[in-house]
Coordinates of C-alpha atoms in Angstrom, one line a residue:
M712 CA -10.6 7.8 -13.7
R713 CA -8.6 4.9 -14.9
M714 CA -6.9 2.5 -12.9
K715 CA -3.5 1.0 -14.0
M716 CA -3.5 -2.6 -15.0
G717 CA -1.1 -5.6 -15.2
L718 CA -1.1 -9.3 -14.9
L719 CA 1.7 -11.9 -14.7
I720 CA 1.2 -15.1 -16.8
L721 CA 3.5 -17.6 -18.5
I722 CA 3.4 -18.3 -22.2
G723 CA 6.2 -20.6 -23.6
F724 CA 9.5 -19.1 -22.8
F725 CA 8.3 -15.8 -21.8
I726 CA 6.7 -13.8 -18.9
I727 CA 4.1 -11.5 -20.1
I728 CA 2.2 -8.8 -18.1
M729 CA -0.9 -7.7 -19.7
S730 CA -2.1 -4.1 -19.8
S731 CA -3.9 -1.3 -21.4
S732 CA -2.9 1.1 -24.2
A733 CA -0.2 3.7 -23.6
I734 CA 3.8 3.7 -23.3
D735 CA 3.5 5.9 -20.2
L736 CA 3.9 3.5 -17.3
S737 CA 1.0 5.1 -15.6
N738 CA -1.0 2.8 -18.0
S739 CA 0.8 -0.3 -17.5
P740 CA 2.1 -1.4 -21.0
L741 CA 2.5 -5.1 -21.6
I742 CA 5.9 -6.5 -20.5
V743 CA 7.7 -9.4 -22.3
V744 CA 10.9 -10.9 -20.9
N745 CA 12.5 -14.5 -21.5
K746 CA 11.7 -16.2 -18.3
D747 CA 14.7 -18.3 -18.3
S748 CA 17.1 -15.4 -18.8
P749 CA 18.9 -13.3 -16.0
D750 CA 16.5 -10.6 -17.1
A751 CA 13.4 -12.3 -15.7
P752 CA 13.3 -10.7 -12.3
Y753 CA 13.5 -7.3 -13.9
A754 CA 10.0 -7.7 -15.0
K755 CA 8.8 -8.4 -11.6
M756 CA 10.8 -5.1 -10.3
I757 CA 9.0 -2.9 -12.7
M758 CA 5.6 -4.7 -11.9
D759 CA 6.1 -4.0 -8.2
E760 CA 7.1 -0.4 -8.7
F761 CA 4.4 0.7 -11.2
Y762 CA 1.6 -1.8 -11.5
P763 CA -1.3 -2.6 -9.2
Y764 CA -1.3 -5.9 -7.2
K765 CA -2.5 -7.6 -4.2
K766 CA 0.0 -9.8 -2.1
I767 CA -1.2 -12.1 0.4
Q768 CA 0.6 -14.5 2.6
I769 CA 0.1 -16.5 5.8
V770 CA 2.5 -15.6 8.6
N771 CA 2.1 -17.3 12.1
N772 CA -1.8 -18.1 11.2
T773 CA -2.3 -14.5 10.2
I774 CA -3.1 -13.4 6.8
K775 CA -1.2 -10.5 5.6
V776 CA -2.4 -8.4 2.8
S777 CA -0.6 -5.7 0.9
E778 CA -2.3 -3.7 -1.8
N779 CA -0.7 -1.2 -4.3
I780 CA -3.1 0.3 -6.6
H781 CA -2.3 3.1 -9.2
Y782 CA -4.6 5.8 -10.5
N783 CA -4.3 8.2 -13.3
I784 CA -6.8 10.8 -12.8
P785 CA -8.1 13.5 -15.2
A786 CA -10.1 16.2 -13.4
N787 CA -11.9 19.8 -13.7
N788 CA -11.7 20.9 -10.1
S789 CA -12.2 18.1 -8.0
F790 CA -12.0 14.0 -7.9
K791 CA -13.1 11.4 -5.6
I792 CA -11.6 7.9 -4.9
D793 CA -13.8 5.1 -3.2
N794 CA -12.0 1.9 -2.6
N795 CA -14.8 0.2 -0.8
R796 CA -12.9 0.9 2.6
G797 CA -12.6 4.7 2.6
E798 CA -13.2 7.9 0.3
L799 CA -10.6 10.3 -0.6
Y800 CA -12.1 13.6 -1.8
I801 CA -9.7 16.5 -3.4
K802 CA -11.0 19.7 -4.7
F803 CA -8.7 22.4 -6.3
E804 CA -8.7 25.4 -8.4
K805 CA -6.3 27.2 -10.8
D806 CA -5.1 30.7 -9.9
S807 CA -4.4 33.3 -12.5
S808 CA -1.0 32.0 -13.4
G809 CA -2.4 28.4 -13.9
D810 CA -0.9 26.9 -10.6
I811 CA -3.1 24.6 -8.5
K812 CA -4.5 25.7 -5.2
Y813 CA -6.0 22.8 -3.1
K814 CA -9.3 24.1 -1.6
N815 CA -10.6 21.0 0.2
I816 CA -8.9 17.6 1.1
E817 CA -11.4 15.1 3.1
Y818 CA -10.9 11.4 3.9
R819 CA -14.0 9.5 5.1
E820 CA -14.7 5.9 6.5
N821 CA -18.0 4.3 7.6
F822 CA -18.2 2.1 10.6
G823 CA -20.6 -0.3 11.9
N824 CA -21.3 -1.3 15.6
D825 CA -18.3 -3.8 16.0
N826 CA -15.5 -4.1 13.9
I827 CA -14.0 -1.3 11.7
M828 CA -11.2 -1.1 9.2
F829 CA -9.6 2.5 9.9
L830 CA -6.5 3.7 7.9
G831 CA -5.6 0.0 7.1
K832 CA -6.1 -1.5 10.6
T833 CA -8.8 -3.5 12.1
Y834 CA -10.1 -1.9 15.3
K835 CA -13.3 -2.5 17.4
I836 CA -15.3 0.2 19.1
L837 CA -14.3 0.7 22.9
N838 CA -16.6 3.8 23.6
R839 CA -19.0 5.7 21.4
T840 CA -21.2 8.9 22.0
D841 CA -22.5 11.4 19.6
D842 CA -19.3 13.4 19.6
K843 CA -16.6 10.9 20.7
I844 CA -15.5 7.3 19.6
V845 CA -12.5 5.4 20.9
L846 CA -11.3 2.5 18.9
Y847 CA -8.9 -0.2 20.1
N848 CA -6.9 -3.2 18.9
D849 CA -5.2 -5.7 20.9
V850 CA -1.4 -5.7 20.9
K851 CA 0.0 -8.2 23.2
N852 CA -0.3 -10.3 26.5
I853 CA 1.8 -9.5 29.5
S854 CA 2.5 -11.3 32.7
T855 CA 4.0 -9.8 35.6
N856 CA 4.2 -9.9 39.5
K857 CA 4.7 -6.2 40.2
S858 CA 5.2 -3.9 37.1
F859 CA 5.7 -3.8 33.4
E860 CA 6.4 -1.5 30.5
Y861 CA 4.9 -0.9 27.1
K862 CA 6.1 1.7 24.8
N863 CA 6.8 4.6 26.9
Y864 CA 4.5 3.7 29.5
K865 CA 5.1 2.1 32.9
I866 CA 2.3 0.1 34.8
V867 CA 2.9 -0.4 38.6
L868 CA 0.7 -2.7 40.7
K869 CA 0.0 -0.8 43.9
A870 CA -2.6 -2.9 45.5
I871 CA -4.9 -6.1 45.1
S872 CA -8.2 -6.9 46.8
F873 CA -8.3 -10.0 49.0
D874 CA -10.2 -12.1 46.4
G875 CA -7.8 -11.1 43.6
N876 CA -10.5 -9.7 41.5
A877 CA -9.6 -6.2 41.6
L878 CA -6.1 -4.2 41.2
I879 CA -5.1 -0.5 42.0
L880 CA -2.6 0.5 39.3
D881 CA -0.2 3.7 38.8
I882 CA 0.5 4.5 35.4
S883 CA 3.2 7.0 34.0
K884 CA 4.7 8.0 30.7
N885 CA 8.3 9.0 30.3
G886 CA 8.4 9.3 33.9
K887 CA 5.6 11.5 34.4
P888 CA 2.2 10.5 36.0
V889 CA -0.6 9.7 33.8
C890 CA -3.2 7.9 36.0
N891 CA -2.8 7.2 39.7
D892 CA -4.8 4.9 41.9
L893 CA -6.7 3.4 39.0
R894 CA -9.1 0.7 40.1
I895 CA -9.4 -2.1 37.3
T896 CA -11.6 -5.3 37.9
K897 CA -10.8 -8.7 36.3
G898 CA -12.3 -8.9 32.9
D899 CA -12.8 -4.9 32.2
L900 CA -11.3 -3.2 29.5
V901 CA -10.2 0.3 30.6
N902 CA -9.3 2.9 28.5
I903 CA -6.5 5.1 30.2
K904 CA -7.3 8.8 29.9
N905 CA -4.7 11.2 28.3
S906 CA -3.1 8.1 26.6
N907 CA -3.4 5.8 23.6
I908 CA -3.5 2.5 25.4
A909 CA -6.0 0.5 27.0
I910 CA -5.6 -2.3 29.6
C911 CA -7.7 -5.5 30.5
Y912 CA -6.9 -7.5 33.7
K913 CA -7.5 -11.0 32.4
N914 CA -6.4 -13.3 35.3
M915 CA -4.1 -14.2 38.5
S916 CA -2.3 -17.3 38.9
K917 CA 0.4 -18.5 41.4
Q918 CA 3.9 -19.5 40.9
G919 CA 5.1 -20.9 44.1
K920 CA 4.0 -18.2 46.7
T921 CA 4.2 -15.2 44.0
N922 CA 1.1 -13.9 42.5
I923 CA 1.3 -13.6 38.7
F924 CA -1.2 -11.2 36.9
L925 CA -1.8 -11.5 33.4
F926 CA -2.8 -8.4 31.4
K927 CA -3.8 -7.7 27.8
I928 CA -2.6 -4.4 26.1
Y929 CA -4.4 -2.5 23.4
N930 CA -3.6 0.4 21.3
T931 CA -6.5 3.2 21.0
I932 CA -7.4 5.8 18.9
E933 CA -9.6 8.7 20.3
L934 CA -11.6 10.7 17.6
I935 CA -13.6 13.7 19.2
N936 CA -15.9 15.7 17.0
N937 CA -14.4 19.1 15.9
K938 CA -11.0 18.3 17.5
D939 CA -7.7 17.7 16.0
F940 CA -7.0 14.1 14.9
E941 CA -4.5 12.8 17.6
L942 CA -2.4 10.9 14.8
N943 CA -2.0 13.8 12.6
N944 CA -2.8 17.3 14.0
N945 CA -3.1 18.5 10.3
F946 CA -6.6 17.0 10.3
K947 CA -9.7 18.0 12.3
V948 CA -12.1 15.2 13.1
K949 CA -15.8 15.3 11.9
I950 CA -18.3 12.6 13.4
D951 CA -21.5 12.2 11.2
N952 CA -23.6 9.4 12.3
N953 CA -21.8 6.4 11.1
E954 CA -19.0 8.2 9.3
I955 CA -15.7 9.3 10.3
I956 CA -14.4 12.4 8.1
L957 CA -10.9 13.7 8.5
K958 CA -10.7 17.2 7.2
Y959 CA -7.2 18.7 6.1
K960 CA -7.1 22.2 8.0
N961 CA -4.8 24.2 5.7
P962 CA -4.5 22.5 2.1
E963 CA -3.8 25.7 0.1
N964 CA 0.0 25.3 0.3
L965 CA 0.3 21.8 -0.7
K966 CA 2.1 20.6 -3.7
D967 CA 2.8 16.8 -4.2
F968 CA 1.8 15.2 -0.9
N969 CA 0.9 12.0 1.1
I970 CA -2.4 11.6 3.0
F971 CA -2.6 8.4 4.8
N972 CA -2.4 5.4 2.3
Y973 CA -2.4 7.8 -0.6
S974 CA 0.4 9.7 -2.6
I975 CA -0.8 12.4 -4.8
K976 CA 1.1 13.9 -7.7
L977 CA 0.2 16.6 -10.2
T978 CA 1.4 15.4 -13.6
N979 CA -0.2 17.9 -15.9
N980 CA -2.3 21.0 -15.1
N981 CA -3.3 21.9 -18.6
K982 CA -4.1 19.1 -21.1
N983 CA -7.4 19.4 -23.1
G984 CA -8.5 21.7 -20.4
L985 CA -8.1 19.0 -17.5
T986 CA -5.7 18.4 -14.8
Y987 CA -3.9 15.3 -14.3
F988 CA -3.1 13.6 -11.2
D989 CA -1.2 10.2 -10.5
V990 CA -2.4 8.8 -7.4
D991 CA -0.7 5.7 -5.6
Y992 CA -2.7 3.8 -2.9
K993 CA -0.8 1.4 -0.6
H994 CA -2.8 -0.7 1.9
N995 CA -1.3 -3.1 4.3
Y996 CA -3.5 -4.9 6.8
E997 CA -3.7 -8.3 8.6
I998 CA -6.5 -10.7 9.2
K999 CA -6.0 -12.7 12.4
K1000 CA -7.2 -16.4 12.7
E1001 CA -9.8 -15.6 15.3
D1002 CA -11.7 -13.4 13.0
I1003 CA -12.2 -15.9 10.2
D1004 CA -15.1 -18.2 10.4
G1005 CA -14.9 -20.9 7.9
T1006 CA -14.0 -19.2 4.5
E1007 CA -13.5 -15.5 3.9
C1008 CA -13.2 -14.4 0.3
L1009 CA -10.6 -11.6 -0.5
G1010 CA -11.8 -11.0 -4.1
N1011 CA -10.1 -12.2 -7.5
N1012 CA -10.9 -15.8 -6.8
I1013 CA -8.6 -15.6 -3.6
C1014 CA -10.0 -17.3 -0.4
V1015 CA -8.7 -18.1 3.2
V1016 CA -10.1 -21.2 4.8
K1017 CA -9.9 -22.0 8.4
N1018 CA -9.5 -25.6 9.1
G1019 CA -9.2 -26.3 12.8
D1020 CA -6.4 -24.2 14.1
N1021 CA -4.7 -23.7 10.7
L1022 CA -5.3 -21.3 7.8
H1023 CA -5.0 -22.3 4.1
L1024 CA -4.8 -19.9 1.2
Y1025 CA -6.4 -20.7 -2.2
K1026 CA -6.7 -19.2 -5.7
N1027 CA -9.1 -20.7 -8.2
G1028 CA -9.4 -23.8 -6.0
K1029 CA -5.5 -24.5 -5.6
E1030 CA -3.6 -23.9 -2.5
Y1031 CA -0.8 -21.6 -2.2
N1032 CA 1.6 -20.5 0.6
N1033 CA 1.5 -16.9 -1.0
I1034 CA -0.1 -15.2 -3.9
T1035 CA 0.8 -12.1 -5.9
H1036 CA -2.2 -10.9 -8.0
Y1037 CA -1.5 -8.5 -10.7
Y1038 CA -4.7 -6.6 -12.1
A1039 CA -5.3 -7.2 -16.0
S1040 CA -7.3 -5.7 -19.0
N1041 CA -5.9 -7.0 -22.3
V1042 CA -5.8 -10.6 -23.7
V1043 CA -3.0 -11.6 -26.1
L1044 CA -4.4 -13.1 -29.2
G1045 CA -3.0 -14.9 -32.1
N1046 CA 0.8 -16.3 -32.6
N1047 CA 2.5 -12.8 -32.8
I1048 CA 1.8 -11.1 -29.7
L1049 CA 3.0 -7.8 -31.2
N1050 CA -0.3 -7.7 -32.9
T1051 CA -2.0 -7.1 -29.7
D1052 CA -3.7 -3.8 -28.9
S1053 CA -1.4 -2.7 -26.3
N1054 CA 2.0 -1.1 -25.8
F1055 CA 4.9 -3.1 -25.0
I1056 CA 8.2 -3.1 -22.7
L1057 CA 10.6 -5.7 -24.1
I1058 CA 13.3 -6.6 -21.7
G1059 CA 16.4 -8.0 -23.2
G1060 CA 18.0 -7.8 -26.5
P1061 CA 17.6 -9.9 -29.8
V1062 CA 19.8 -12.6 -28.2
S1063 CA 17.9 -13.3 -25.0
N1064 CA 14.4 -12.1 -26.1
N1065 CA 12.9 -13.5 -29.3
I1066 CA 10.4 -10.5 -29.3
T1067 CA 13.0 -8.1 -29.6
K1068 CA 14.7 -10.1 -32.4
K1069 CA 11.4 -9.8 -34.4
I1070 CA 12.0 -5.7 -34.4
E1071 CA 15.7 -5.4 -34.1
N1072 CA 15.8 -3.8 -37.6
N1073 CA 13.6 -1.1 -36.3
L1074 CA 15.6 0.0 -33.2
K1075 CA 17.1 3.5 -33.3
I1076 CA 20.2 2.0 -31.6
P1077 CA 21.5 -1.5 -32.4
I1078 CA 21.9 -3.7 -29.4
T1079 CA 24.6 -6.4 -29.7
N1080 CA 27.4 -8.0 -27.5
S1081 CA 29.7 -5.0 -28.5
N1082 CA 27.1 -2.2 -28.8
P1083 CA 26.6 0.1 -26.6
G1084 CA 29.5 -1.7 -25.0
K1085 CA 30.5 -3.3 -21.7
N1086 CA 28.2 -2.7 -18.7
R1087 CA 26.1 -0.3 -20.9
G1088 CA 22.4 -0.5 -21.9
V1089 CA 19.9 1.4 -23.9
I1090 CA 16.2 2.6 -23.4
Q1091 CA 14.6 3.4 -26.5
V1092 CA 10.9 3.9 -27.9
I1093 CA 9.9 2.9 -31.2
K1094 CA 6.5 2.9 -33.2
N1095 CA 5.4 -0.9 -33.3
P1096 CA 5.9 -2.2 -36.8
Y1097 CA 3.2 -4.8 -36.4
N1098 CA 0.5 -2.7 -35.0
P1099 CA 1.5 1.3 -35.6
N1100 CA -1.0 2.7 -33.3
Y1101 CA 1.0 1.5 -30.5
K1102 CA 4.5 1.8 -29.3
I1103 CA 7.5 -0.4 -27.9
M1104 CA 9.9 0.6 -25.1
V1105 CA 13.0 -1.8 -25.4
I1106 CA 15.3 -2.2 -22.3
A1107 CA 18.5 -3.8 -23.3
G1108 CA 22.2 -4.1 -22.8
S1109 CA 25.4 -5.6 -24.3
D1110 CA 25.6 -7.7 -21.2
R1111 CA 23.7 -8.2 -17.8
N1112 CA 25.1 -5.0 -16.3
G1113 CA 23.9 -3.1 -19.0
T1114 CA 20.5 -4.1 -18.8
K1115 CA 20.6 -3.7 -15.1
A1116 CA 21.7 -0.2 -15.5
C1117 CA 18.6 0.6 -17.8
I1118 CA 16.3 -0.9 -15.2
L1119 CA 17.8 1.0 -12.2
A1120 CA 17.5 4.3 -14.5
L1121 CA 13.9 3.7 -14.9
L1122 CA 12.9 2.6 -11.2
N1123 CA 15.0 5.6 -9.8
G1124 CA 13.4 8.2 -12.2
I1125 CA 16.8 8.8 -14.1
Y1126 CA 14.8 8.0 -17.2
N1127 CA 11.4 9.4 -17.7
S1128 CA 9.1 6.7 -18.9
S1129 CA 7.1 9.2 -21.0
N1130 CA 10.3 10.0 -22.8
E1131 CA 10.7 8.7 -26.5
K1132 CA 14.4 9.7 -27.0
A1133 CA 16.9 6.7 -27.0
M1134 CA 19.2 7.1 -23.9
T1135 CA 22.3 4.9 -23.0
F1136 CA 23.2 4.2 -19.5
E1137 CA 26.3 2.5 -17.8
L1138 CA 26.7 0.6 -14.5
D1139 CA 29.7 2.0 -12.7
N1140 CA 30.7 0.4 -9.4
G1141 CA 26.8 0.0 -8.7
N1142 CA 26.0 3.5 -9.7
V1143 CA 24.1 4.4 -12.8
K1144 CA 25.6 7.0 -15.3
I1145 CA 24.1 8.6 -18.3
V1146 CA 26.2 8.2 -21.3
K1147 CA 26.3 11.2 -23.5

């Protein structure tokens, strides 16, 4: 199993994204673009679409993390991905015609006695037995004097004890009763049966002669052993000690598919006797201020520091408002980066990109201000004349729109990144056309 790699650094007038070798974008070729040209944003567009990264920002004193990781996987009849949060296991076989049939698909996550990261969100355990686990996370505070609504639920205060420490509630969903005459005591967190919410009665105060009641609402997930998973009934739940297992019930008819944070695509089912898959993993989660005590390290020399009531984000000892970290594998050595043991993507023609200028005589289709013409650009792949074991993809147009047409063709799958045939594209009223 190999993970795609890429890193953004600045060298002179160029943005360089470092990578491993193979012109196929599944192996993240090294990208070079003039950082002062209009083409510079295109490098980031390619990176965000094809390259693995971790984005971290502070929003309203909450840490928001977005991870995008790519895997190119060769397998005999099964593979497993363990990302330290959960484990995806897939078993398959080939039928007599060579088609893939999935035999077993499982997703596993371990949990402790308190907090648990489950499917990209942080939960706590509200209730746990050998056969059932109820997870919850807080959503919002609500103040009311008689009733309130949340999602499709309506909660009505029916009665109050003399000391204000207990309430009687009626709860309905979409106008139908869910729970009547529910007694809730101040401070108790109550999971509402036949629902995916929990309620805590926090306090009562006075506004003039009116009683105001403060509630906290929680989202809940109920996991019952050998029952369907309530968020996706294609899966059955298995609880095994401190492990939650979600097993796909009928995987045989799946082709390319998504499962929770993963997207699985078959790319080649008969290469060197192996089957190849592209797997994308996207994980978005939050870390709240109250869950941070001092400093929390997020990997890649990135840390969050809690100072009083404020959060601060650091990388390599320097403070930032937000950070995008692209993963890397290669190092550029020497004065001529084309000697580097890596494939390349060069964005921009010989006028805007000095590295393209070095190899312009090797291009299959020359790029000038007049060729291939107004609003037109070319994607072409050549052997690297400075390092013949590797290849160079050149994305360039006669003008800004021509280069943009090529970038959109690549991002939208109009151009197959494993194709080595030169193709010309035109931007016509915002639409990309292939020029025959």
